[in-house]
Tab-separated table of C-alpha atoms in Angstrom:
chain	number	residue	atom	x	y	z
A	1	UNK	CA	-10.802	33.819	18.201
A	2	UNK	CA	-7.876	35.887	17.950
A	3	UNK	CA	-9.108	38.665	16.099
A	4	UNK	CA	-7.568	40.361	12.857
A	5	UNK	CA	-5.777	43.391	14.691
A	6	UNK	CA	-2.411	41.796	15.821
A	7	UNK	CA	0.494	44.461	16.429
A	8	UNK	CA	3.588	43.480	16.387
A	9	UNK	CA	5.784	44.680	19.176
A	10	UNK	CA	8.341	45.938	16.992
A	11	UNK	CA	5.617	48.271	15.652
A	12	UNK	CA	4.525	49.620	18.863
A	13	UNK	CA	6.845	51.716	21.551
A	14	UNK	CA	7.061	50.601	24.969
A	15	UNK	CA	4.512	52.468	26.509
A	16	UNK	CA	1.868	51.622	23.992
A	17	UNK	CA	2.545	48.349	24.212
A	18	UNK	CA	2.325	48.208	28.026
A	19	UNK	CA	-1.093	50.250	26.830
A	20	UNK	CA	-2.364	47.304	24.784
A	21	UNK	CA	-1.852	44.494	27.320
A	22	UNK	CA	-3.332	46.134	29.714
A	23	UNK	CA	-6.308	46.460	27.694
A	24	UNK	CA	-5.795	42.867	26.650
A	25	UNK	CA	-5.474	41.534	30.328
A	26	UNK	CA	-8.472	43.818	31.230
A	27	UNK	CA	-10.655	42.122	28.985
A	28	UNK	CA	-9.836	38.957	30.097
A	29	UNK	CA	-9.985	39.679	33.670
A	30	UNK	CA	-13.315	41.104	33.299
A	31	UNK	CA	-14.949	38.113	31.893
A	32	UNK	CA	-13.294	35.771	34.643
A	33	UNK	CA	-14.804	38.039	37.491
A	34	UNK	CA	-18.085	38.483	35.749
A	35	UNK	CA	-18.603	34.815	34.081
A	36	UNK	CA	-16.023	32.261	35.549
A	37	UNK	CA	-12.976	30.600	34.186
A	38	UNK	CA	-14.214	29.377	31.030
A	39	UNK	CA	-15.418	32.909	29.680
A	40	UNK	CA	-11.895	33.659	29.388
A	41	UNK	CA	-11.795	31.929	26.014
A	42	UNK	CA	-13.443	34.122	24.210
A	43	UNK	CA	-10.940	37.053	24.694
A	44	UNK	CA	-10.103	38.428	21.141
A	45	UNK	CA	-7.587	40.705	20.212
A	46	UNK	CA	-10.522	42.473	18.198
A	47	UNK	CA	-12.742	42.955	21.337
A	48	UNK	CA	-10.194	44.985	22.960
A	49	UNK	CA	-10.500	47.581	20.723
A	50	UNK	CA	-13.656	48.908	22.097
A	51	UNK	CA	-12.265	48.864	25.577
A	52	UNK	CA	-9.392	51.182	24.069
A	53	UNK	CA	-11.605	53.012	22.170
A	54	UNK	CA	-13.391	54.015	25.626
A	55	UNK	CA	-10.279	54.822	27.487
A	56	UNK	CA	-8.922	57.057	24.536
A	57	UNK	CA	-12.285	59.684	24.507
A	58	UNK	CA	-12.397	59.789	28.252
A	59	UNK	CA	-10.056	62.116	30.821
A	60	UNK	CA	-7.103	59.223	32.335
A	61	UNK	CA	-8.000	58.895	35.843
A	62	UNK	CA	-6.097	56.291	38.582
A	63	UNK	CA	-9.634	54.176	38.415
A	64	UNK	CA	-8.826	53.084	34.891
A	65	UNK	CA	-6.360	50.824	36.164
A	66	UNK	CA	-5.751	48.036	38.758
A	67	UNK	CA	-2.860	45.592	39.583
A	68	UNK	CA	-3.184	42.248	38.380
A	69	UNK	CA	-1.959	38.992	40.245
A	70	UNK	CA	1.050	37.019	38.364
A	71	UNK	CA	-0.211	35.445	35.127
A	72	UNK	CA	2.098	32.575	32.770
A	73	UNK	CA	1.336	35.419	29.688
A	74	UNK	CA	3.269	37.899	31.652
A	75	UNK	CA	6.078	35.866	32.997
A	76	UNK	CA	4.055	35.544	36.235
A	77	UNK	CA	4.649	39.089	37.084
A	78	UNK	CA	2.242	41.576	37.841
A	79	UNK	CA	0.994	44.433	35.850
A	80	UNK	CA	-1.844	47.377	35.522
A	81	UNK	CA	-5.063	46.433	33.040
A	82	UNK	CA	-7.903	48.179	32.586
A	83	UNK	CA	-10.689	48.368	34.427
A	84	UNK	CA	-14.353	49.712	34.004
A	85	UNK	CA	-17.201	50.384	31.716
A	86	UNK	CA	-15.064	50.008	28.640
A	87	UNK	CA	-13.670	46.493	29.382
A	88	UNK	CA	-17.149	45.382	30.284
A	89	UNK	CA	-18.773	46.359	27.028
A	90	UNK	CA	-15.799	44.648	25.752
A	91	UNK	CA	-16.265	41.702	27.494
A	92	UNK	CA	-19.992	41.653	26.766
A	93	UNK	CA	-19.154	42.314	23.002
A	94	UNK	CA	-17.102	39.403	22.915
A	95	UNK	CA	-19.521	36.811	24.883
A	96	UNK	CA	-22.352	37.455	22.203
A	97	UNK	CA	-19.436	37.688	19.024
A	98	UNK	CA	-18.337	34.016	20.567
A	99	UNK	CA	-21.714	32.838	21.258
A	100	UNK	CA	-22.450	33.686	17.380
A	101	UNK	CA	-19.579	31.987	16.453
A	102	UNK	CA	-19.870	28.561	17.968
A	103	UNK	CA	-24.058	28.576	16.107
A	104	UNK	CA	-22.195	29.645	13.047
A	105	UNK	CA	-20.471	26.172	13.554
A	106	UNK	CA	-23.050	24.294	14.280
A	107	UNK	CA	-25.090	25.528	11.360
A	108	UNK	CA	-22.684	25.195	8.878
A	109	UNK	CA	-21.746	21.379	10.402
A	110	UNK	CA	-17.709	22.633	9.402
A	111	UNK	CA	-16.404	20.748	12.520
A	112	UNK	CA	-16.752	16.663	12.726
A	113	UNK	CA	-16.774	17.081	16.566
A	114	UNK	CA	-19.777	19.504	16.631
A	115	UNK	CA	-21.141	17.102	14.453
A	116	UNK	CA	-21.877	14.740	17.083
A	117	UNK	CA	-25.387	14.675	19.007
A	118	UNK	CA	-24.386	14.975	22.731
A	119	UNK	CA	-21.609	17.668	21.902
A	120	UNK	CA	-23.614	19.857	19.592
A	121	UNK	CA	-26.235	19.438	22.815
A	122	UNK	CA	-23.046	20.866	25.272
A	123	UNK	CA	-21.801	23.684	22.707
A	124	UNK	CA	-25.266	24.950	22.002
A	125	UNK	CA	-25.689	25.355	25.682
A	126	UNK	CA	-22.391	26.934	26.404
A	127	UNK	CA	-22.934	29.169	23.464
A	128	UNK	CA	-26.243	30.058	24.916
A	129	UNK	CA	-25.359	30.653	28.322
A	130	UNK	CA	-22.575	33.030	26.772
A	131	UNK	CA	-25.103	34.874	24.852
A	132	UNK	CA	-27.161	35.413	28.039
A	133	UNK	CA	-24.081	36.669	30.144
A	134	UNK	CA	-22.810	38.915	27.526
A	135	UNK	CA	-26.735	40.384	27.715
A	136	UNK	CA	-26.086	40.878	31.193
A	137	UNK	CA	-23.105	42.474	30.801
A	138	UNK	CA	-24.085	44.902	28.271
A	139	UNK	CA	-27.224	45.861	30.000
A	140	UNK	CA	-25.235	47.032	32.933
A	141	UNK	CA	-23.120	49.247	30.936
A	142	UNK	CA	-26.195	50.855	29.458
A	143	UNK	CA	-25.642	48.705	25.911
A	144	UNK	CA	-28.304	46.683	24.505
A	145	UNK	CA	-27.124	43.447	22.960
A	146	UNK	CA	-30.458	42.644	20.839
A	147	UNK	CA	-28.546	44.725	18.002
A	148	UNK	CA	-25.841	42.206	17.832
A	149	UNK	CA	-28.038	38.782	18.467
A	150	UNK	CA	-30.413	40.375	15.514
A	151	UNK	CA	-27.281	40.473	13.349
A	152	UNK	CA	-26.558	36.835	14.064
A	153	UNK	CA	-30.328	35.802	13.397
A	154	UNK	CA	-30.147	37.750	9.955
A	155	UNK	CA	-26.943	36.670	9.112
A	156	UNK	CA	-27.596	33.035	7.585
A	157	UNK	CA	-31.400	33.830	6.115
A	158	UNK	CA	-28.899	35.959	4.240
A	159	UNK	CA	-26.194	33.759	3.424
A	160	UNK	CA	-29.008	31.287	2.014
A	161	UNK	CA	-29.972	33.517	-0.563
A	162	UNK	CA	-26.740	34.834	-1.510
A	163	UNK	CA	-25.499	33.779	-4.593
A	164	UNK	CA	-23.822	34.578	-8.042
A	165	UNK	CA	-23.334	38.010	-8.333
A	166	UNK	CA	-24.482	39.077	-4.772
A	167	UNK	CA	-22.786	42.294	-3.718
A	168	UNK	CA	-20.481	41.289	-0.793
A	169	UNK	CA	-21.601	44.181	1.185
A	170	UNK	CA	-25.162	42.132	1.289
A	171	UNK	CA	-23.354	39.224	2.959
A	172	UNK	CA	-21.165	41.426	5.407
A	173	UNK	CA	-23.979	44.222	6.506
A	174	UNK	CA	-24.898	42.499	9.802
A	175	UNK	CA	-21.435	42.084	10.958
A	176	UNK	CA	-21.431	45.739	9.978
A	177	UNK	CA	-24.103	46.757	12.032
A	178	UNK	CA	-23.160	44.569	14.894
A	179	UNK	CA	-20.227	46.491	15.178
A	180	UNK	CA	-21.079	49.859	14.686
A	181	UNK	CA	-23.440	49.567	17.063
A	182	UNK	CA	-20.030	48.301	19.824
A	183	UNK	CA	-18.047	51.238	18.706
A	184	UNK	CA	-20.956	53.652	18.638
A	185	UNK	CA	-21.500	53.077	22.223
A	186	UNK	CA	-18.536	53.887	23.493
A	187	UNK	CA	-18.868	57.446	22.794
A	188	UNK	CA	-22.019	57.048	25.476
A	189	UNK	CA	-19.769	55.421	27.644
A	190	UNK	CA	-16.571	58.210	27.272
A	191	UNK	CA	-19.276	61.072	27.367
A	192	UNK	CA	-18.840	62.120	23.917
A	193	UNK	CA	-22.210	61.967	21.503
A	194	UNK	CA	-20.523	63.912	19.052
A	195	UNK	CA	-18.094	61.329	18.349
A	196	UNK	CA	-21.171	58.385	18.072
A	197	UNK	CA	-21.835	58.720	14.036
A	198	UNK	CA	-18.147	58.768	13.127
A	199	UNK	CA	-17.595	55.972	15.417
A	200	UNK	CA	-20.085	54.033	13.523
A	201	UNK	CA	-19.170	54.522	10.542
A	202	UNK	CA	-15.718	53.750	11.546
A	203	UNK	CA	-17.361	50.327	13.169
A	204	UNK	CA	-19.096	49.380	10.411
A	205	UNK	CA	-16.159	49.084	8.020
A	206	UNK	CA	-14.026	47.764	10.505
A	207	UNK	CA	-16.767	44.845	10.751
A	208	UNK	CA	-16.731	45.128	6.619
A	209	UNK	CA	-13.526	44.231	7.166
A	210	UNK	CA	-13.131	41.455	9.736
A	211	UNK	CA	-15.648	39.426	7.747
A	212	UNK	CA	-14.041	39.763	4.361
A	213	UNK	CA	-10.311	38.837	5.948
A	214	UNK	CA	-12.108	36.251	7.438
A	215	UNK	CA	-13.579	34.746	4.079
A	216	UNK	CA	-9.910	35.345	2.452
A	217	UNK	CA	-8.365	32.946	5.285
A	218	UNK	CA	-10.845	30.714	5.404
A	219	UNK	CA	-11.413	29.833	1.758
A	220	UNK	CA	-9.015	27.236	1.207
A	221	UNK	CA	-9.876	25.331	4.172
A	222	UNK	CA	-14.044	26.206	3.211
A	223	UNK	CA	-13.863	25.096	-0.289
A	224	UNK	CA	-12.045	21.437	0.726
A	225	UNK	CA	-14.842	20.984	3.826
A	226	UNK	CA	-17.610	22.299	1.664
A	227	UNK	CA	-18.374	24.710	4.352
A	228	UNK	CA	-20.360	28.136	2.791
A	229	UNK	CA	-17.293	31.138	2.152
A	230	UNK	CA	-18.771	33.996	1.104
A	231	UNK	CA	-16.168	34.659	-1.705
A	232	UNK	CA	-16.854	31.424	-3.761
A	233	UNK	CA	-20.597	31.816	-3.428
A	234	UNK	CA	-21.111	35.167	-4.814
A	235	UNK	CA	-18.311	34.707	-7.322
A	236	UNK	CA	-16.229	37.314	-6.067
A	237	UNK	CA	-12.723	37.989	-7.072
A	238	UNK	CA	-9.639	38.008	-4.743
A	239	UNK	CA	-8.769	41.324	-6.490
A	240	UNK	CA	-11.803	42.289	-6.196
A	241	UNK	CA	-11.510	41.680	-2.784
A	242	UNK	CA	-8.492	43.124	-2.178
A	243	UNK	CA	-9.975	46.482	-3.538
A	244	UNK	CA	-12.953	46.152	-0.647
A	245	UNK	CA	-10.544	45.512	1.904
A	246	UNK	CA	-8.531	48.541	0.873
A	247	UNK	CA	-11.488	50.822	0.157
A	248	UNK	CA	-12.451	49.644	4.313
A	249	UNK	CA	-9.449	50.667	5.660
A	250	UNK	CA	-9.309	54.457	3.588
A	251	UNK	CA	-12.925	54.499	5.200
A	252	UNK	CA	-12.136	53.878	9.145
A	253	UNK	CA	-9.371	56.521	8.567
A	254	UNK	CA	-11.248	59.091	7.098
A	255	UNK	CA	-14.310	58.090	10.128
A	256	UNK	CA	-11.701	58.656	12.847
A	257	UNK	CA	-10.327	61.904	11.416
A	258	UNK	CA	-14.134	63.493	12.747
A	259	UNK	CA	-13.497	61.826	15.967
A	260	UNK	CA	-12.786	63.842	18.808
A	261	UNK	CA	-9.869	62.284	21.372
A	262	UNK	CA	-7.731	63.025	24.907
A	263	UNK	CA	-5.234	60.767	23.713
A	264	UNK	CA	-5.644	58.633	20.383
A	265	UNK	CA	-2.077	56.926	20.155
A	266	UNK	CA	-2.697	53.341	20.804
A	267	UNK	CA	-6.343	53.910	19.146
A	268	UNK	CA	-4.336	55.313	15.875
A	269	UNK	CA	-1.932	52.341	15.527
A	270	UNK	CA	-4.704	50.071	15.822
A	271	UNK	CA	-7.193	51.017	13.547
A	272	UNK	CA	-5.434	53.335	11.018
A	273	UNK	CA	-2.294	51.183	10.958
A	274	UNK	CA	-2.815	47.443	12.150
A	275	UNK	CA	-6.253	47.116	9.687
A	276	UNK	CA	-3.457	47.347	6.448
A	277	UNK	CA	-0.815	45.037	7.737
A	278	UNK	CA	-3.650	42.549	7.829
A	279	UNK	CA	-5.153	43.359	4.507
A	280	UNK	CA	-1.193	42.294	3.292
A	281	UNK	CA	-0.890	39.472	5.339
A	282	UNK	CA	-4.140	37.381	4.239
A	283	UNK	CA	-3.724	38.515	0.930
A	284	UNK	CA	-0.172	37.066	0.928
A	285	UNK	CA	2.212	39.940	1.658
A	286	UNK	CA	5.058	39.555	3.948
A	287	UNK	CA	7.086	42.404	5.750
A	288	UNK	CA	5.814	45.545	7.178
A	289	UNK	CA	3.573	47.999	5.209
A	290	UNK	CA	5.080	51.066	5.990
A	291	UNK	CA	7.564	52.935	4.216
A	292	UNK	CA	11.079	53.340	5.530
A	293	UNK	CA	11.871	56.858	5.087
A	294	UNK	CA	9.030	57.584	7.753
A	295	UNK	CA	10.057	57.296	11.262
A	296	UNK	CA	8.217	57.474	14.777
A	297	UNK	CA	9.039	58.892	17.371
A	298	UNK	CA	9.034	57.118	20.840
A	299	UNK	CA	5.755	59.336	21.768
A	300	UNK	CA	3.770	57.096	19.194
A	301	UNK	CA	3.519	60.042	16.205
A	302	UNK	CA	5.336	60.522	13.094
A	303	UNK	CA	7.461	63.457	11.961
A	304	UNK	CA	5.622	64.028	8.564
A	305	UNK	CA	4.320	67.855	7.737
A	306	UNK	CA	1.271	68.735	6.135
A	307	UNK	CA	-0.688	65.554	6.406
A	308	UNK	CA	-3.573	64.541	8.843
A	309	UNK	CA	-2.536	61.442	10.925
A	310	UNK	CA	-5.776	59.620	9.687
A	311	UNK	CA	-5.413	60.077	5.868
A	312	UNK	CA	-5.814	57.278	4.103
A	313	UNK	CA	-3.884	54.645	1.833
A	314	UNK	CA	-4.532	56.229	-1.439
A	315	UNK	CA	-3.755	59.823	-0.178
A	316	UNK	CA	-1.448	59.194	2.847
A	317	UNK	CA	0.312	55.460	1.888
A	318	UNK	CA	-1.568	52.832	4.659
A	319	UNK	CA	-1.455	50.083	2.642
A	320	UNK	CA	1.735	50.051	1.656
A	321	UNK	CA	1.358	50.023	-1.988
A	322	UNK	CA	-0.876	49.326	-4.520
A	323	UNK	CA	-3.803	46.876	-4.777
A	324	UNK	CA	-1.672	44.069	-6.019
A	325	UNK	CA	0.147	43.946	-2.341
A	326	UNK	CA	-0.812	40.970	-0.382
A	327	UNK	CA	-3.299	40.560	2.824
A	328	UNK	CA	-3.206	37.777	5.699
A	329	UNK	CA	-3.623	34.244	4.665
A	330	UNK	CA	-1.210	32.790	2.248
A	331	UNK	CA	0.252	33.289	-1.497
A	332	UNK	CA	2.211	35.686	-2.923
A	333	UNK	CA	2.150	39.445	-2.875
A	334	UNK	CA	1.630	39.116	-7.141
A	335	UNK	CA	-1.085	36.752	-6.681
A	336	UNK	CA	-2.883	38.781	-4.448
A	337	UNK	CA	-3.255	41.791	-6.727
A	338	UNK	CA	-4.245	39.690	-10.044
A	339	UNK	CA	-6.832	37.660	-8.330
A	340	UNK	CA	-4.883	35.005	-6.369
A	341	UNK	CA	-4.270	31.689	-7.676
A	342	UNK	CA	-7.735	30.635	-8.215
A	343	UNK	CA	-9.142	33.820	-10.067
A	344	UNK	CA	-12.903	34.002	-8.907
A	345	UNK	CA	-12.513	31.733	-6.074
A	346	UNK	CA	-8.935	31.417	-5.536
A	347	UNK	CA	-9.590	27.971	-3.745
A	348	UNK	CA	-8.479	25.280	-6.650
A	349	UNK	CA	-4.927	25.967	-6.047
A	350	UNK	CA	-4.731	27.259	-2.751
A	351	UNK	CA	-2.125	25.750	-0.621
A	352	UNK	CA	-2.960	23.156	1.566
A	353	UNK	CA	-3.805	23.498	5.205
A	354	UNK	CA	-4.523	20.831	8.232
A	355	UNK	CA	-7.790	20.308	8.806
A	356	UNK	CA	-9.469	22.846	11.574
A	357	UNK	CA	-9.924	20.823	15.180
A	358	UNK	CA	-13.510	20.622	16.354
A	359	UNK	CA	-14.612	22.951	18.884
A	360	UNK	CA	-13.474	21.368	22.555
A	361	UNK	CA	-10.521	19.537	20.707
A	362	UNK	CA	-9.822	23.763	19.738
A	363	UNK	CA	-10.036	24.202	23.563
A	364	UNK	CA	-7.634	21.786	24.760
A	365	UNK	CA	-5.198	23.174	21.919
A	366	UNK	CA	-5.853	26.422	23.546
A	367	UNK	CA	-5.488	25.890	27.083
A	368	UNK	CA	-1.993	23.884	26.134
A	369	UNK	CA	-0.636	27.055	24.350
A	370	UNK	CA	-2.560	29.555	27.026
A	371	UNK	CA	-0.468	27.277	30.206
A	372	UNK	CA	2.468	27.367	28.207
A	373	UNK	CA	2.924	31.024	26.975
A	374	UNK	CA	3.208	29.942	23.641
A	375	UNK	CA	0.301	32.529	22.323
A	376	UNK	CA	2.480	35.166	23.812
A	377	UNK	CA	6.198	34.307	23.545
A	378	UNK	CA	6.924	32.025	20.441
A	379	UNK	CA	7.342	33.026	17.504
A	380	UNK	CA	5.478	30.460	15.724
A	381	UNK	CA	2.658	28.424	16.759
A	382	UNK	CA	-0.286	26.628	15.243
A	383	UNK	CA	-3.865	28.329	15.664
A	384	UNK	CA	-5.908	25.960	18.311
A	385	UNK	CA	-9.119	25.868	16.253
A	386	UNK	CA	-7.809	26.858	12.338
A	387	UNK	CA	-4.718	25.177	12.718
A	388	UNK	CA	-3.105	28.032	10.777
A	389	UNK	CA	0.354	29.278	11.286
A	390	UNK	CA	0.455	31.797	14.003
A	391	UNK	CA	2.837	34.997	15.396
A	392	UNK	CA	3.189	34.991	19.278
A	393	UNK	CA	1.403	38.849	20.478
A	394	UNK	CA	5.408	39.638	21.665
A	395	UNK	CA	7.554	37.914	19.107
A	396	UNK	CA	6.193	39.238	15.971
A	397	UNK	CA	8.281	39.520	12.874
A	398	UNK	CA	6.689	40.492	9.841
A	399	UNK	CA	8.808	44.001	9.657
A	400	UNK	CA	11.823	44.189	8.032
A	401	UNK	CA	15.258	45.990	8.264
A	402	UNK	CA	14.927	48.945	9.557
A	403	UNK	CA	11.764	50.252	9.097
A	404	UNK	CA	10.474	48.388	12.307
A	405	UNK	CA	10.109	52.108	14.032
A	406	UNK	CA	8.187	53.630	11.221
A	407	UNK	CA	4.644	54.265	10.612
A	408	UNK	CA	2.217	53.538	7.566
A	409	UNK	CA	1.153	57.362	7.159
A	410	UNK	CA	2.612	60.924	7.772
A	411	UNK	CA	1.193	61.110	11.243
A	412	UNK	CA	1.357	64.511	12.965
């Protein structure tokens, strides 16, 4: 559960980075202290953003931040994370997000381990006791959680009757509203109401956007398990797709232009930059989206005139080109803009993958490369549960020459 928004370090300076694992760390410290060891699993790079989110409408004070103990992700040295109400609604976010994933699972019967009577009775539990915690959790930061466990419930009544010509919007409104409602609520948390309907809005295509990257990656490995992808049942296009996915990330640009922050810089690379290099790399395209005669500076903003730093890809360049650029998940940058390789589907000739490991067999994978720093340090790994080929958070290379220090827009 690694989540779509991935920077790589080249793309971030120094400080921001040392910004975004402390973020990352804080989420994962939070659900140890509040849930035990095993909670930690569920930290997402995705989750994180609502901690961040929190931090960037509220004044800095020293009480955002504590000093961690050594951990293997960060060489065993110490650092500052986050602390407080943001990394708990984070925390809580991602216990219910998890929880909803491992039913999704066991619904769909996509994993031969789950498949088995005494562990389908242990994940249903753990997924349950999850779902409870991450109420818990929410409730003490003032956030109820009933909006996100209602857009599990709805979510496969609605996947049953999607079909043929179903908009994709149909299939991907409860993730939306799930996540508006997380990204809403930190405005309540950062004392800032005025920024709550723009943050929604902003929310609700980001979650547009998760679930439709997700169906793009997934739809190889769906169509060869038989498992439900919302792309081959409604018959949609991978262009057509592509255009969604674009049409998302112009929206949670132009949301975030209306919101009101102390200090947006990490908040701006991750949801008006990191949202497009994602779109490219599961649609197939490789390198960095960003042009190369744009340049940022080591504050974290770019040097262009005249442009807001939240316009969007068809007025300000985010994407990096046109529709026929590739997103994350395999294939070429062409195939991505005519359709992929399979036209409606895509699925007939996608590449071929190993088959996803089961649910604890995912664990194990994940504890291995979680001991061994591999999630952080290598530069290639293999996903514990997807099995897909994976960048290490610190040795990302997907820019190229030397546009590794610009930016995707004319930021201010």
């Amino acid at each position: 559960m690694f989540g779509m928004v991935r920077p790589c370090a080249h793309r971030l300076t120094q400080g921001l980075r040392t910004e975004w694992l402390a973020h990352l760390c804080g989420l994962c410290l939070a659900l140890r202290s509040d849930h035990g060891q095993l909670a930690r699993v569920v930290t997402n790079y995705d989750g994180l953003i609502v901690s961040v989110l929190t931090e960037a409408q509220s004044e800095r004070s020293p009480a955002h931040r504590r000093t961690a103990g050594p951990c293997p992700l960060r060489a065993m040295r110490t650092a500052p994370v986050a602390r407080g109400e943001g990394a708990r609604l984070a925390a809580a976010v991602s216990l219910v997000l998890a929880s909803a994933k491992v039913h999704d699972h066991l619904a769909d019967g996509d994993t031969r381990v789950l498949a088995r009577g005494p562990v389908a009775t242990a994940a249903r539990r753990v997924a349950e006791r999850w779902a409870g915690a991450g109420a818990r959790t929410g409730a003490g930061v003032g956030f109820d959680t009933a909006v996100l466990l209602d857009a599990v419930g709805r979510q496969s009544g609605i996947e049953a009757l999607a079909g043929p010509g179903t908009a994709l919007s149909t299939v991907t409104e409860p993730t939306e509203t799930a996540t508006a409602a997380a990204f809403a609520h930190t405005a309540v948390l950062a004392g800032r109401p005025g920024n709550a309907a723009p943050l929604a809005e902003a929310g609700r295509l980001f979650g547009r956007l998760a679930h439709l990257l997700d169906a793009v990656e997934d739809q190889g490995a769906d169509a060869r398990s038989g498992a439900w992808n919302p792309l081959t049942a409604t018959g949609t296009s991978r262009a057509a797709a592509r255009r969604l996915a674009d049409d998302a990330v112009h929206g949670i640009r132009l949301a975030l232009r209306d919101v009101r922050f102390i200090d947006d810089r990490l908040i701006h690379r991750l949801l008006a930059h990191e949202p497009a290099v994602s779109v490219r790399r599961a649609f197939g395209g490789t390198g960095c989206a960003h042009p190369p005669d744009v340049r940022m500076s080591d504050g974290g903003q770019g040097s262009g005139q005249g442009s807001h730093p939240y316009d969007g890809p068809h007025g300000g360049g985010l994407s990096g080109g046109s529709p026929g650029d590739g997103v994350p998940g395999g294939g070429s940058s062409s195939a991505g803009g005519t359709g992929g390789t399979g036209g409606s589907g895509g699925a007939a000739s996608a590449p071929r993958q190993p088959e996803p490991r089961g649910f604890l067999a995912g664990c194990a994978a994940f504890t291995r490369l979680f001991c061994t720093c591999r999630i952080c340090c290598a530069q290639e790994y293999e996903g514990p549960w997807s099995r897909r080929k994976r960048e290490g958070c610190c040795r990302q290379y997907d820019c190229v020459e030397n546009s590794c220090e610009g930016v995707c827009c004319p930021c201010n």
